[in-house]
mmCIF file of C-alpha atoms in Angstrom:
data_model
loop_
_atom_site.group_PDB
_atom_site.id
_atom_site.type_symbol
_atom_site.label_atom_id
_atom_site.label_comp_id
_atom_site.label_asym_id
_atom_site.label_seq_id
_atom_site.Cartn_x
_atom_site.Cartn_y
_atom_site.Cartn_z
ATOM 1 C CA ILE J 1 0.062 0.186 -0.096
ATOM 2 C CA PHE J 2 1.371 3.504 -0.920
ATOM 3 C CA TYR J 3 0.634 6.458 1.090
ATOM 4 C CA ALA J 4 0.086 9.701 -0.438
ATOM 5 C CA SER J 5 0.281 13.011 1.526
ATOM 6 C CA LYS J 6 -1.159 16.670 0.771
ATOM 7 C CA ARG J 7 1.250 19.130 2.055
ATOM 8 C CA GLU J 8 2.121 22.453 2.271
ATOM 9 C CA THR J 9 5.413 22.136 3.776
ATOM 10 C CA GLN J 10 7.763 19.456 4.596
ATOM 11 C CA ALA J 11 6.948 19.456 8.173
ATOM 12 C CA GLU J 12 3.312 18.654 7.541
ATOM 13 C CA MET J 13 4.080 15.522 5.202
ATOM 14 C CA ALA J 14 4.022 13.303 8.287
ATOM 15 C CA HIS J 15 0.786 14.639 9.740
ATOM 16 C CA THR J 16 -1.637 14.536 6.635
ATOM 17 C CA CYS J 17 -2.453 11.721 4.919
ATOM 18 C CA ARG J 18 -4.810 11.887 1.812
ATOM 19 C CA GLY J 19 -5.155 8.339 1.554
ATOM 20 C CA THR J 20 -3.824 4.792 0.498
ATOM 21 C CA ILE J 21 -4.021 3.096 -2.758
ATOM 22 C CA ASN J 22 -3.153 -0.665 -3.240
ATOM 23 C CA LEU J 23 -0.108 -1.030 -5.615
ATOM 24 C CA SER J 24 -0.983 -4.426 -6.694
ATOM 25 C CA THR J 25 -3.762 -3.506 -8.525
ATOM 26 C CA ALA J 26 -2.678 0.118 -9.401
ATOM 27 C CA HIS J 27 -1.792 1.426 -12.617
ATOM 28 C CA ILE J 28 1.229 3.650 -12.988
ATOM 29 C CA ASP J 29 1.724 6.008 -15.670
ATOM 30 C CA THR J 30 3.677 9.152 -16.534
ATOM 31 C CA GLU J 31 2.083 12.486 -17.866
ATOM 32 C CA ASP J 32 5.318 14.402 -18.804
ATOM 33 C CA SER J 33 8.967 14.613 -17.545
ATOM 34 C CA CYS J 34 8.052 15.256 -14.225
ATOM 35 C CA ASN J 35 4.499 13.996 -13.151
ATOM 36 C CA ILE J 36 3.622 10.589 -12.160
ATOM 37 C CA VAL J 37 -0.132 9.313 -12.045
ATOM 38 C CA LEU J 38 -1.185 6.379 -9.783
ATOM 39 C CA SER J 39 -4.959 5.230 -10.205
ATOM 40 C CA ASN J 40 -6.958 2.325 -8.896
ATOM 41 C CA GLY J 41 -10.552 2.248 -9.402
ATOM 42 C CA GLY J 42 -11.948 5.611 -8.518
ATOM 43 C CA ARG J 43 -8.902 6.736 -6.681
ATOM 44 C CA THR J 44 -6.291 8.746 -8.856
ATOM 45 C CA TYR J 45 -3.273 10.659 -7.386
ATOM 46 C CA HIS J 46 -0.821 13.060 -9.185
ATOM 47 C CA LEU J 47 2.605 13.002 -7.999
ATOM 48 C CA LYS J 48 5.052 15.559 -9.009
ATOM 49 C CA ALA J 49 8.968 14.951 -9.115
ATOM 50 C CA SER J 50 11.516 17.646 -9.028
ATOM 51 C CA SER J 51 13.095 16.384 -12.175
ATOM 52 C CA GLU J 52 12.931 13.718 -14.723
ATOM 53 C CA VAL J 53 15.587 11.629 -13.168
ATOM 54 C CA GLU J 54 13.769 11.731 -9.741
ATOM 55 C CA ARG J 55 10.503 10.932 -11.634
ATOM 56 C CA GLN J 56 11.961 7.761 -13.159
ATOM 57 C CA ARG J 57 13.391 6.885 -9.857
ATOM 58 C CA TRP J 58 9.871 7.131 -8.540
ATOM 59 C CA VAL J 59 8.374 5.019 -11.294
ATOM 60 C CA THR J 60 11.121 2.294 -10.759
ATOM 61 C CA ALA J 61 10.365 2.252 -6.926
ATOM 62 C CA LEU J 62 6.532 2.195 -7.484
ATOM 63 C CA GLU J 63 6.898 -0.688 -10.126
ATOM 64 C CA LEU J 64 9.297 -2.834 -8.026
ATOM 65 C CA ALA J 65 6.713 -2.328 -5.107
ATOM 66 C CA LYS J 66 3.900 -3.121 -7.281
ATOM 67 C CA ALA J 67 5.626 -6.453 -8.256
ATOM 68 C CA LYS J 68 6.382 -7.244 -4.937
ATOM 69 C CA ALA J 69 2.883 -6.557 -3.751
ATOM 70 C CA ILE J 70 1.621 -9.068 -6.702
ATOM 71 C CA ARG J 71 4.169 -11.436 -5.532
ATOM 72 C CA MET J 72 3.051 -11.140 -2.042
ATOM 73 C CA ARG J 73 -0.566 -11.401 -3.078
ATOM 74 C CA ASN J 74 0.042 -14.675 -5.123
ATOM 75 C CA ASN J 75 1.883 -16.287 -2.274
ATOM 76 C CA GLN J 76 -0.824 -15.661 0.241
ATOM 77 C CA SER J 77 -3.632 -16.969 -2.144
ATOM 78 C CA ASP J 78 -1.333 -20.058 -3.178
ATOM 79 C CA ASP J 79 -1.564 -22.941 -0.964
ATOM 80 C CA SER J 80 -0.041 -25.545 -2.990
ATOM 81 C CA GLY J 81 3.135 -25.369 -1.013
ATOM 82 C CA ASP J 82 5.518 -24.908 -3.765
ATOM 83 C CA GLU J 83 6.553 -21.255 -2.836
ATOM 84 C CA GLU J 84 10.177 -21.903 -1.973
ATOM 85 C CA PRO J 85 11.273 -23.258 -5.345
ATOM 86 C CA SER J 86 10.007 -20.176 -7.159
ATOM 87 C CA SER J 87 11.541 -17.850 -4.441
ATOM 88 C CA GLN J 88 14.815 -19.324 -5.021
ATOM 89 C CA SER J 89 14.427 -19.005 -8.887
ATOM 90 C CA ASP J 90 13.435 -15.620 -8.251
ATOM 91 C CA LYS J 91 16.408 -15.018 -6.028
ATOM 92 C CA SER J 92 18.630 -16.643 -8.653
ATOM 93 C CA GLU J 93 16.886 -14.121 -11.640
ATOM 94 C CA LEU J 94 17.558 -11.123 -9.483
ATOM 95 C CA HIS J 95 20.877 -11.976 -8.778
ATOM 96 C CA SER J 96 21.650 -12.493 -12.381
ATOM 97 C CA THR J 97 20.053 -9.260 -13.309
ATOM 98 C CA LEU J 98 21.853 -7.299 -10.981
ATOM 99 C CA LYS J 99 25.194 -8.865 -11.881
ATOM 100 C CA SER J 100 24.142 -7.694 -15.573
ATOM 101 C CA LEU J 101 23.192 -4.215 -14.542
ATOM 102 C CA ALA J 102 26.318 -3.695 -12.662
ATOM 103 C CA SER J 103 28.443 -4.991 -15.648
ATOM 104 C CA LYS J 104 26.393 -2.399 -17.785
ATOM 105 C CA LEU J 105 27.093 0.259 -14.902
ATOM 106 C CA GLU J 106 30.764 -0.063 -14.922
ATOM 107 C CA ASP J 107 30.714 0.000 -18.993
ATOM 108 C CA LEU J 108 28.740 3.458 -18.475
ATOM 109 C CA SER J 109 31.214 4.517 -16.250
ATOM 110 C CA THR J 110 34.186 3.704 -18.633
ATOM 111 C CA CYS J 111 32.374 5.367 -21.301
ATOM 112 C CA ASN J 112 31.615 8.590 -19.059
ATOM 113 C CA ASP J 113 35.275 8.636 -18.357
ATOM 114 C CA LEU J 114 36.120 8.537 -21.963
ATOM 115 C CA ILE J 115 33.929 11.172 -23.058
ATOM 116 C CA ALA J 116 35.212 13.738 -20.480
ATOM 117 C CA LYS J 117 38.677 12.801 -21.371
ATOM 118 C CA HIS J 118 38.343 13.018 -25.189
ATOM 119 C CA GLY J 119 35.973 16.253 -24.630
ATOM 120 C CA ALA J 120 38.751 17.918 -22.564
ATOM 121 C CA ALA J 121 41.233 16.913 -25.215
ATOM 122 C CA LEU J 122 39.059 18.326 -28.009
ATOM 123 C CA GLN J 123 38.325 21.619 -26.284
ATOM 124 C CA ARG J 124 42.236 22.249 -25.704
ATOM 125 C CA SER J 125 42.890 21.659 -29.131
ATOM 126 C CA LEU J 126 40.164 24.078 -30.357
ATOM 127 C CA SER J 127 41.377 26.605 -28.128
ATOM 128 C CA GLU J 128 45.010 26.205 -29.402
ATOM 129 C CA LEU J 129 43.652 26.396 -32.817
ATOM 130 C CA GLU J 130 41.727 29.297 -32.024
ATOM 131 C CA ASN J 131 44.819 31.141 -30.820
ATOM 132 C CA LEU J 132 46.722 30.588 -34.035
ATOM 133 C CA LYS J 133 47.186 33.473 -36.547
ATOM 134 C CA LEU J 134 44.925 32.441 -39.318
ATOM 135 C CA PRO J 135 43.176 34.387 -42.195
ATOM 136 C CA ALA J 136 39.870 36.031 -41.069
ATOM 137 C CA GLU J 137 37.783 33.398 -42.911
ATOM 138 C CA SER J 138 39.561 30.410 -41.168
ATOM 139 C CA GLY J 139 38.982 32.030 -37.931
ATOM 140 C CA GLU J 140 35.367 31.982 -38.456
ATOM 141 C CA LYS J 141 35.126 28.413 -39.395
ATOM 142 C CA ILE J 142 37.216 27.686 -36.396
ATOM 143 C CA LYS J 143 34.977 29.807 -34.064
ATOM 144 C CA ALA J 144 31.692 27.880 -35.425
ATOM 145 C CA VAL J 145 33.546 24.183 -35.071
ATOM 146 C CA ASN J 146 34.311 25.650 -31.310
ATOM 147 C CA GLU J 147 30.649 26.623 -31.006
ATOM 148 C CA ARG J 148 29.597 22.892 -31.700
ATOM 149 C CA ALA J 149 32.263 21.509 -29.583
ATOM 150 C CA THR J 150 31.001 23.324 -26.629
ATOM 151 C CA LEU J 151 27.550 22.696 -27.162
ATOM 152 C CA PHE J 152 28.549 18.914 -27.315
ATOM 153 C CA ARG J 153 30.287 19.515 -23.928
ATOM 154 C CA ILE J 154 27.275 20.931 -22.436
ATOM 155 C CA THR J 155 25.232 17.914 -23.938
ATOM 156 C CA SER J 156 27.419 15.138 -22.858
ATOM 157 C CA ASN J 157 27.710 16.818 -19.445
ATOM 158 C CA ALA J 158 24.047 16.945 -18.967
ATOM 159 C CA MET J 159 23.554 13.458 -19.915
ATOM 160 C CA ILE J 160 26.419 12.343 -17.640
ATOM 161 C CA ASN J 161 25.330 14.379 -14.715
#
């Protein structure tokens, strides 16, 4: 069960609860880059994150909590006694997935380091080239390339952070 609060300030959040929603039967949707909609039957909750990254963290956490709630509901209604093997296979699958994600995260970290290293080298080279005494036409082209490199650096930094 997910608890939602209507709050005017952070301090009031712990004291004012707007209700609950059963995640195992809830529908989780995103409206835009910062908004999440939780609905279940007649109840709908609109949540707003401070950024797209935070919204994605919330959606991921809610989806994981929903999957856990569904498993718990199914385990409670399943009296066949074969819960342990499926639990072990779930653990094995989770371990495999975590291992794969850790490997991909390491690859992303390596790519991040390479982008930062090569981006800095490109920026230095362009600055050195800009400082050379060249005809006016060459200077304009160098300036355009330098602006594009700056846009690339800004974009890659935004992606990395």
